[in-house]
Short mmCIF file of C-alpha atoms and ligand atoms in Angstrom, two decimals:
data_model
loop_
_atom_site.label_atom_id
_atom_site.label_comp_id
_atom_site.label_asym_id
_atom_site.label_seq_id
_atom_site.Cartn_x
_atom_site.Cartn_y
_atom_site.Cartn_z
CA MET A 1 20.07 -29.80 -25.45
CA SER A 2 19.78 -27.45 -22.47
CA VAL A 3 17.70 -28.03 -19.34
CA SER A 4 16.11 -25.53 -16.99
CA PHE A 5 15.26 -25.89 -13.29
CA SER A 6 12.30 -28.20 -12.51
CA ILE A 7 9.01 -26.62 -11.46
CA ALA A 8 9.61 -27.59 -7.81
CA GLN A 9 13.13 -26.14 -7.94
CA LYS A 10 11.88 -22.91 -9.47
CA GLN A 11 9.24 -22.63 -6.74
CA ARG A 12 11.83 -23.15 -4.05
CA LEU A 13 14.16 -20.54 -5.58
CA VAL A 14 11.37 -17.96 -5.89
CA GLU A 15 10.42 -18.67 -2.27
CA LEU A 16 13.98 -17.95 -1.23
CA ASN A 17 13.93 -14.62 -3.10
CA ALA A 18 16.11 -15.59 -6.07
CA GLU A 19 16.30 -13.06 -8.91
CA ALA A 20 14.21 -13.92 -12.00
CA SER A 21 17.36 -14.23 -14.13
CA VAL A 22 18.68 -16.91 -11.75
CA VAL A 23 15.42 -18.87 -11.78
CA GLU A 24 15.44 -18.97 -15.59
CA ARG A 25 19.03 -20.25 -15.91
CA GLU A 26 19.76 -23.05 -18.40
CA PHE A 27 22.15 -25.98 -18.00
CA GLU A 28 23.97 -28.43 -20.24
CA ASP A 29 22.59 -31.48 -18.46
CA VAL A 30 20.65 -32.57 -15.39
CA LYS A 31 23.75 -33.32 -13.35
CA THR A 32 25.10 -29.78 -13.74
CA ARG A 33 21.66 -28.43 -12.92
CA GLU A 34 21.36 -30.44 -9.69
CA LYS A 35 24.78 -29.29 -8.52
CA SER A 36 23.99 -25.69 -9.34
CA PHE A 37 20.61 -25.89 -7.57
CA LYS A 38 22.17 -27.22 -4.36
CA GLU A 39 24.75 -24.43 -4.32
CA LEU A 40 22.21 -21.75 -5.08
CA GLU A 41 19.75 -23.00 -2.48
CA GLN A 42 22.46 -22.99 0.16
CA LYS A 43 23.58 -19.49 -0.78
CA LEU A 44 20.02 -18.15 -0.67
CA ILE A 45 19.30 -19.81 2.68
CA THR A 46 22.38 -18.12 4.09
CA GLU A 47 21.33 -14.75 2.68
CA ASN A 48 17.84 -15.02 4.18
CA LYS A 49 19.26 -16.01 7.55
CA GLU A 50 21.70 -13.11 7.42
CA ALA A 51 18.83 -10.74 6.68
CA LEU A 52 17.00 -12.00 9.79
CA PHE A 53 20.11 -11.58 11.95
CA ALA A 54 20.61 -8.09 10.52
CA LEU A 55 17.03 -7.22 11.50
CA ARG A 56 17.58 -8.46 15.09
CA ASP A 57 20.96 -6.77 15.43
CA GLY A 58 20.19 -3.60 13.51
CA ALA A 59 17.00 -1.73 12.67
CA ARG A 60 14.78 -4.09 14.72
CA ARG A 61 11.74 -2.86 12.81
CA PRO A 62 10.52 -4.00 9.39
CA ILE A 63 10.83 -1.46 6.61
CA LEU A 64 7.02 -1.34 6.43
CA CYS A 65 6.89 0.02 9.99
CA GLU A 66 9.78 2.41 9.31
CA ILE A 67 7.95 3.88 6.33
CA GLU A 68 4.85 4.34 8.46
CA SER A 69 6.88 6.05 11.20
CA LYS A 70 8.55 8.44 8.78
CA LEU A 71 5.24 9.49 7.25
CA VAL A 72 3.60 9.90 10.66
CA LYS A 73 6.51 12.00 11.93
CA TRP A 74 6.42 14.20 8.85
CA LEU A 75 2.65 14.68 8.99
CA THR A 76 2.44 15.42 12.71
CA GLU A 77 5.68 17.36 13.26
CA GLU A 78 6.00 19.28 10.01
CA GLU A 79 2.57 19.55 8.40
CA GLY A 80 0.24 19.93 11.38
CA PHE A 81 -1.85 16.81 10.73
CA THR A 82 -3.57 14.98 13.61
CA GLN A 83 -3.83 11.20 13.70
CA VAL A 84 -7.26 9.57 14.05
CA VAL A 85 -8.13 5.95 14.82
CA THR A 86 -11.39 4.57 13.44
CA PRO A 87 -13.03 1.12 13.28
CA VAL A 88 -11.82 -1.56 10.89
CA MET A 89 -15.36 -2.91 10.67
CA LEU A 90 -17.44 -0.70 8.44
CA PRO A 91 -21.25 -0.54 8.38
CA ALA A 92 -22.72 -1.37 4.95
CA LYS A 93 -24.42 2.03 4.99
CA MET A 94 -21.05 3.78 4.95
CA LEU A 95 -20.03 1.83 1.85
CA GLU A 96 -23.28 2.73 0.13
CA LYS A 97 -22.63 6.37 0.94
CA MET A 98 -19.41 6.08 -1.08
CA THR A 99 -21.72 4.92 -3.93
CA ILE A 100 -20.05 1.52 -3.87
CA GLY A 101 -23.18 -0.19 -5.12
CA GLU A 102 -23.65 -3.39 -7.12
CA ASP A 103 -22.04 -2.10 -10.30
CA HIS A 104 -18.92 -0.68 -8.60
CA PRO A 105 -15.70 -2.71 -9.14
CA LEU A 106 -14.85 -2.51 -5.43
CA LYS A 107 -18.17 -4.11 -4.45
CA LYS A 108 -17.00 -7.61 -5.41
CA GLN A 109 -13.79 -7.09 -3.46
CA VAL A 110 -15.45 -6.51 -0.10
CA PHE A 111 -15.06 -9.03 2.75
CA TRP A 112 -18.39 -9.21 4.61
CA VAL A 113 -18.41 -9.93 8.33
CA ASP A 114 -22.19 -10.21 8.37
CA LYS A 115 -25.10 -8.75 6.43
CA ASN A 116 -24.56 -5.22 7.68
CA LYS A 117 -20.83 -5.08 8.32
CA CYS A 118 -17.68 -5.47 6.26
CA LEU A 119 -13.94 -5.10 6.72
CA ARG A 120 -13.06 -1.65 5.41
CA PRO A 121 -11.63 -1.72 1.87
CA MET A 122 -10.50 1.91 2.23
CA LEU A 123 -10.21 4.66 4.83
CA ALA A 124 -12.16 7.33 2.95
CA PRO A 125 -15.65 6.78 4.46
CA ASN A 126 -14.42 7.06 8.05
CA LEU A 127 -12.27 10.08 7.18
CA TYR A 128 -15.22 11.83 5.53
CA ASP A 129 -17.28 11.30 8.67
CA MET A 130 -14.45 12.27 11.03
CA MET A 131 -13.52 15.45 9.17
CA ARG A 132 -17.09 16.70 9.25
CA SER A 133 -17.32 16.11 13.01
CA LEU A 134 -13.99 17.82 13.64
CA GLN A 135 -14.75 20.76 11.36
CA LYS A 136 -17.70 21.62 13.63
CA VAL A 137 -15.32 21.89 16.59
CA TRP A 138 -12.05 23.06 15.08
CA GLY A 139 -13.29 25.11 12.11
CA ASN A 140 -11.00 25.23 9.06
CA PRO A 141 -8.54 23.87 8.25
CA VAL A 142 -9.02 20.26 9.41
CA ARG A 143 -5.87 18.23 8.79
CA ILE A 144 -6.19 14.56 9.76
CA PHE A 145 -4.82 11.17 8.78
CA GLU A 146 -5.27 7.52 9.62
CA VAL A 147 -3.00 4.55 9.07
CA GLY A 148 -4.20 0.98 9.34
CA PRO A 149 -5.24 -2.23 7.64
CA CYS A 150 -7.64 -2.34 4.71
CA PHE A 151 -9.05 -5.48 3.09
CA ARG A 152 -9.88 -6.34 -0.49
CA LYS A 153 -10.47 -9.65 -2.26
CA GLU A 154 -7.86 -9.63 -4.98
CA SER A 155 -6.98 -12.24 -7.58
CA GLN A 156 -3.55 -12.21 -5.92
CA GLY A 157 -0.52 -11.58 -8.15
CA ALA A 158 2.69 -9.87 -7.14
CA GLU A 159 1.21 -6.42 -6.48
CA HIS A 160 -1.95 -7.06 -4.47
CA LEU A 161 -2.53 -8.33 -0.95
CA ASN A 162 -5.88 -9.24 0.60
CA GLU A 163 -4.91 -7.18 3.63
CA PHE A 164 -2.67 -4.18 3.27
CA THR A 165 -1.77 -1.01 5.12
CA MET A 166 -3.20 2.26 3.93
CA LEU A 167 -2.12 5.68 5.12
CA ASN A 168 -4.62 8.31 4.10
CA PHE A 169 -4.44 12.02 4.90
CA VAL A 170 -6.98 14.73 4.17
CA GLU A 171 -6.84 18.49 4.48
CA LEU A 172 -10.23 20.20 4.57
CA GLY A 173 -10.63 23.94 4.03
CA GLY A 174 -6.91 24.47 3.57
CA VAL A 175 -6.68 25.85 0.03
CA ASN A 176 -8.62 28.12 -2.30
CA ASP A 177 -10.66 26.53 -5.07
CA GLY A 178 -8.43 26.06 -8.10
CA GLU A 179 -5.30 25.43 -6.03
CA GLN A 180 -6.04 21.81 -5.07
CA MET A 181 -3.82 20.17 -7.70
CA ASP A 182 -0.84 22.34 -6.71
CA ARG A 183 -1.34 21.46 -3.05
CA LEU A 184 -1.63 17.74 -3.89
CA ARG A 185 1.63 17.86 -5.86
CA GLN A 186 3.37 19.69 -3.04
CA LEU A 187 2.24 17.16 -0.42
CA ALA A 188 3.05 14.17 -2.66
CA VAL A 189 6.62 15.40 -3.22
CA LYS A 190 7.13 16.10 0.48
CA ALA A 191 5.78 12.66 1.45
CA MET A 192 8.26 10.95 -0.87
CA GLU A 193 11.05 13.13 0.54
CA ALA A 194 10.03 12.13 4.07
CA ILE A 195 10.53 8.44 3.28
CA GLY A 196 13.62 9.03 1.15
CA PHE A 197 12.22 7.61 -2.08
CA ASP A 198 12.83 9.30 -5.42
CA GLY A 199 12.04 6.59 -7.98
CA TYR A 200 8.54 7.91 -8.65
CA GLU A 201 6.47 10.06 -11.02
CA LEU A 202 3.33 12.08 -10.45
CA VAL A 203 0.60 11.20 -12.92
CA ALA A 204 -2.48 13.42 -13.23
CA GLU A 205 -5.60 11.83 -14.66
CA GLU A 206 -9.05 13.07 -15.54
CA SER A 207 -11.98 10.78 -14.75
CA VAL A 208 -15.60 11.53 -15.62
CA VAL A 209 -16.83 10.17 -12.30
CA TYR A 210 -14.04 11.04 -9.89
CA GLY A 211 -12.81 14.29 -11.41
CA GLU A 212 -9.11 15.00 -11.53
CA THR A 213 -6.79 12.64 -9.61
CA LEU A 214 -3.06 12.60 -8.93
CA ASP A 215 -1.33 9.23 -8.64
CA ILE A 216 2.18 8.55 -7.41
CA VAL A 217 3.62 5.86 -9.68
CA ALA A 218 6.86 3.87 -9.38
CA GLY A 219 7.74 1.92 -12.51
CA ASP A 220 4.29 0.88 -13.70
CA LEU A 221 2.92 0.51 -10.20
CA GLU A 222 0.56 2.93 -8.47
CA ILE A 223 1.86 3.44 -4.95
CA ALA A 224 -0.52 6.21 -3.91
CA SER A 225 -3.61 7.93 -5.20
CA GLY A 226 -4.68 11.52 -4.54
CA ALA A 227 -8.02 13.21 -5.07
CA TYR A 228 -9.63 16.50 -4.18
CA GLY A 229 -12.93 18.26 -3.62
CA PRO A 230 -15.38 19.75 -4.30
CA HIS A 231 -16.25 16.20 -5.26
CA PHE A 232 -19.59 14.65 -6.26
CA LEU A 233 -19.70 12.62 -3.01
CA ASP A 234 -19.16 15.60 -0.70
CA ASP A 235 -22.72 16.72 -0.01
CA LYS A 236 -23.76 13.20 1.10
CA TRP A 237 -21.16 13.58 3.85
CA GLY A 238 -21.94 17.19 4.75
CA ILE A 239 -18.70 18.50 3.28
CA PHE A 240 -18.86 21.79 1.39
CA ASP A 241 -15.32 23.20 1.40
CA THR A 242 -12.28 22.40 -0.69
CA TRP A 243 -10.21 19.40 0.36
CA VAL A 244 -7.22 17.40 -0.83
CA GLY A 245 -6.26 13.87 0.20
CA ILE A 246 -3.81 11.11 -0.67
CA GLY A 247 -3.99 7.37 0.14
CA PHE A 248 -0.67 5.51 0.23
CA GLY A 249 -0.29 1.74 0.01
CA LEU A 250 2.60 1.21 2.43
CA GLU A 251 3.48 -2.34 1.27
CA ARG A 252 3.69 -1.09 -2.31
CA ILE A 253 6.08 1.66 -1.22
CA ALA A 254 8.19 -0.82 0.79
CA MET A 255 8.31 -3.19 -2.18
CA MET A 256 9.41 -0.53 -4.65
CA LYS A 257 11.90 1.01 -2.25
CA GLU A 258 13.57 -2.37 -1.69
CA ASN A 259 13.36 -3.39 -5.35
CA TYR A 260 11.37 -6.53 -4.53
CA HIS A 261 9.31 -8.27 -7.19
CA ASN A 262 6.66 -9.62 -4.84
CA ILE A 263 4.58 -7.63 -2.38
CA LYS A 264 4.15 -10.71 -0.14
CA ARG A 265 7.69 -10.21 1.11
CA VAL A 266 6.74 -6.99 2.90
CA GLY A 267 3.11 -7.62 3.91
CA ARG A 268 1.67 -9.18 7.06
CA SER A 269 2.91 -12.75 6.90
CA LEU A 270 4.06 -15.86 8.73
CA ALA A 271 6.25 -16.90 5.79
CA TYR A 272 8.26 -13.68 5.49
CA LEU A 273 9.59 -11.09 7.87
CA ASN A 274 10.96 -7.83 6.51
CA GLY A 275 11.56 -9.40 3.10
CA ALA A 276 13.36 -12.48 4.46
CA ARG A 277 11.97 -16.00 4.08
CA LEU A 278 11.11 -17.83 7.31
CA ASN A 279 10.86 -21.64 7.71
CA ILE A 280 14.27 -22.12 6.17
P1 ATP B 1 -4.91 -1.12 -8.25
O1 ATP B 1 -5.53 -0.56 -9.51
O2 ATP B 1 -3.45 -1.34 -8.35
O3 ATP B 1 -5.66 -2.31 -7.73
P2 ATP B 1 -6.48 0.72 -6.77
O4 ATP B 1 -6.84 1.77 -7.76
O5 ATP B 1 -7.47 -0.34 -6.47
O6 ATP B 1 -5.08 0.03 -7.16
P3 ATP B 1 -6.77 2.63 -4.64
O7 ATP B 1 -8.18 2.22 -4.41
O8 ATP B 1 -6.50 3.92 -5.33
O9 ATP B 1 -6.01 1.43 -5.42
O10 ATP B 1 -5.98 2.53 -3.24
C1 ATP B 1 -4.95 3.43 -2.85
C2 ATP B 1 -3.62 2.74 -2.71
O11 ATP B 1 -3.73 1.56 -1.93
C3 ATP B 1 -3.03 2.24 -4.03
O12 ATP B 1 -2.30 3.28 -4.65
C4 ATP B 1 -2.12 1.13 -3.58
O13 ATP B 1 -0.87 1.64 -3.18
C5 ATP B 1 -2.83 0.58 -2.38
N1 ATP B 1 -3.55 -0.69 -2.67
C6 ATP B 1 -4.78 -0.83 -3.20
N2 ATP B 1 -5.14 -2.12 -3.28
C7 ATP B 1 -4.10 -2.83 -2.74
C8 ATP B 1 -3.86 -4.22 -2.49
N3 ATP B 1 -4.77 -5.15 -2.78
N4 ATP B 1 -2.68 -4.57 -1.93
C9 ATP B 1 -1.76 -3.65 -1.59
N5 ATP B 1 -1.93 -2.32 -1.79
C10 ATP B 1 -3.08 -1.90 -2.36
MG1 MG B 2 -7.61 -2.37 -7.04
#
């Protein structure tokens, strides 16, 4: 009869970033298992420590921050986008203006600070507002982006965080009507080039409510989502020209780039730093 690792052992191995195939190993008897566990645990502890030393002595910045820097550099230095910085606390009215009402799936995911204020679940409302203000001053095109934390109540799992980093860019009045999808594809490809990631596909989808969208997908995981206007929400925000925009989940990109199976390794955390387990 073969034995597998105990539940506590499995938990410990997962915590230390063991591969799934290792966690599911089978043994002839308990004695062999215990010996193997001790060796494995020691090896993984060493690997995690080495990763932390490598961070201190090498890059000195987590991959999440490196990805952000590469995208920001590309957007500002090569594509003419300007960075904006808007509040993390979002008035309820701004959510309503996105038509995130009672029956919207995002509604249940919102963290409320008080009756009239929530933590932003997305950057789109602030970017809508900001691009209208800037269009009045700059005229067309308006090319802006923001990067920062967004918050959603999620039922956890390996691909969702309650707080994650979104980078969202929008280009208003930059293309002729009919050319939005081409422009989205072009920007999506260049963004992936900028971060040096090629394990992705572009997936176009048609939605009755949101129109045509373009997702960037790695494996089965959506790492970014693009949309364009004219869009049914636009006139609420005083937007009347064509626009294209893409929102990137930076932890999802970091996770796929590093081949990790759990997004927690790359998110804001006191248990992990840059993929390595702390408290070891
Ligand atoms: P999913 O269906 O996977 O929950 P979504 O459709 O809710 O994703 P969007 O609203 O399109 O995601 O958000 C844009 C991007 O933000 C996603 O492509 C993803 O990379 C990222 N993202 C969304 N929710 C989370 C989360 N809870 N944790 C980490 N990243 C997220
Ligand atoms: Mg979601």
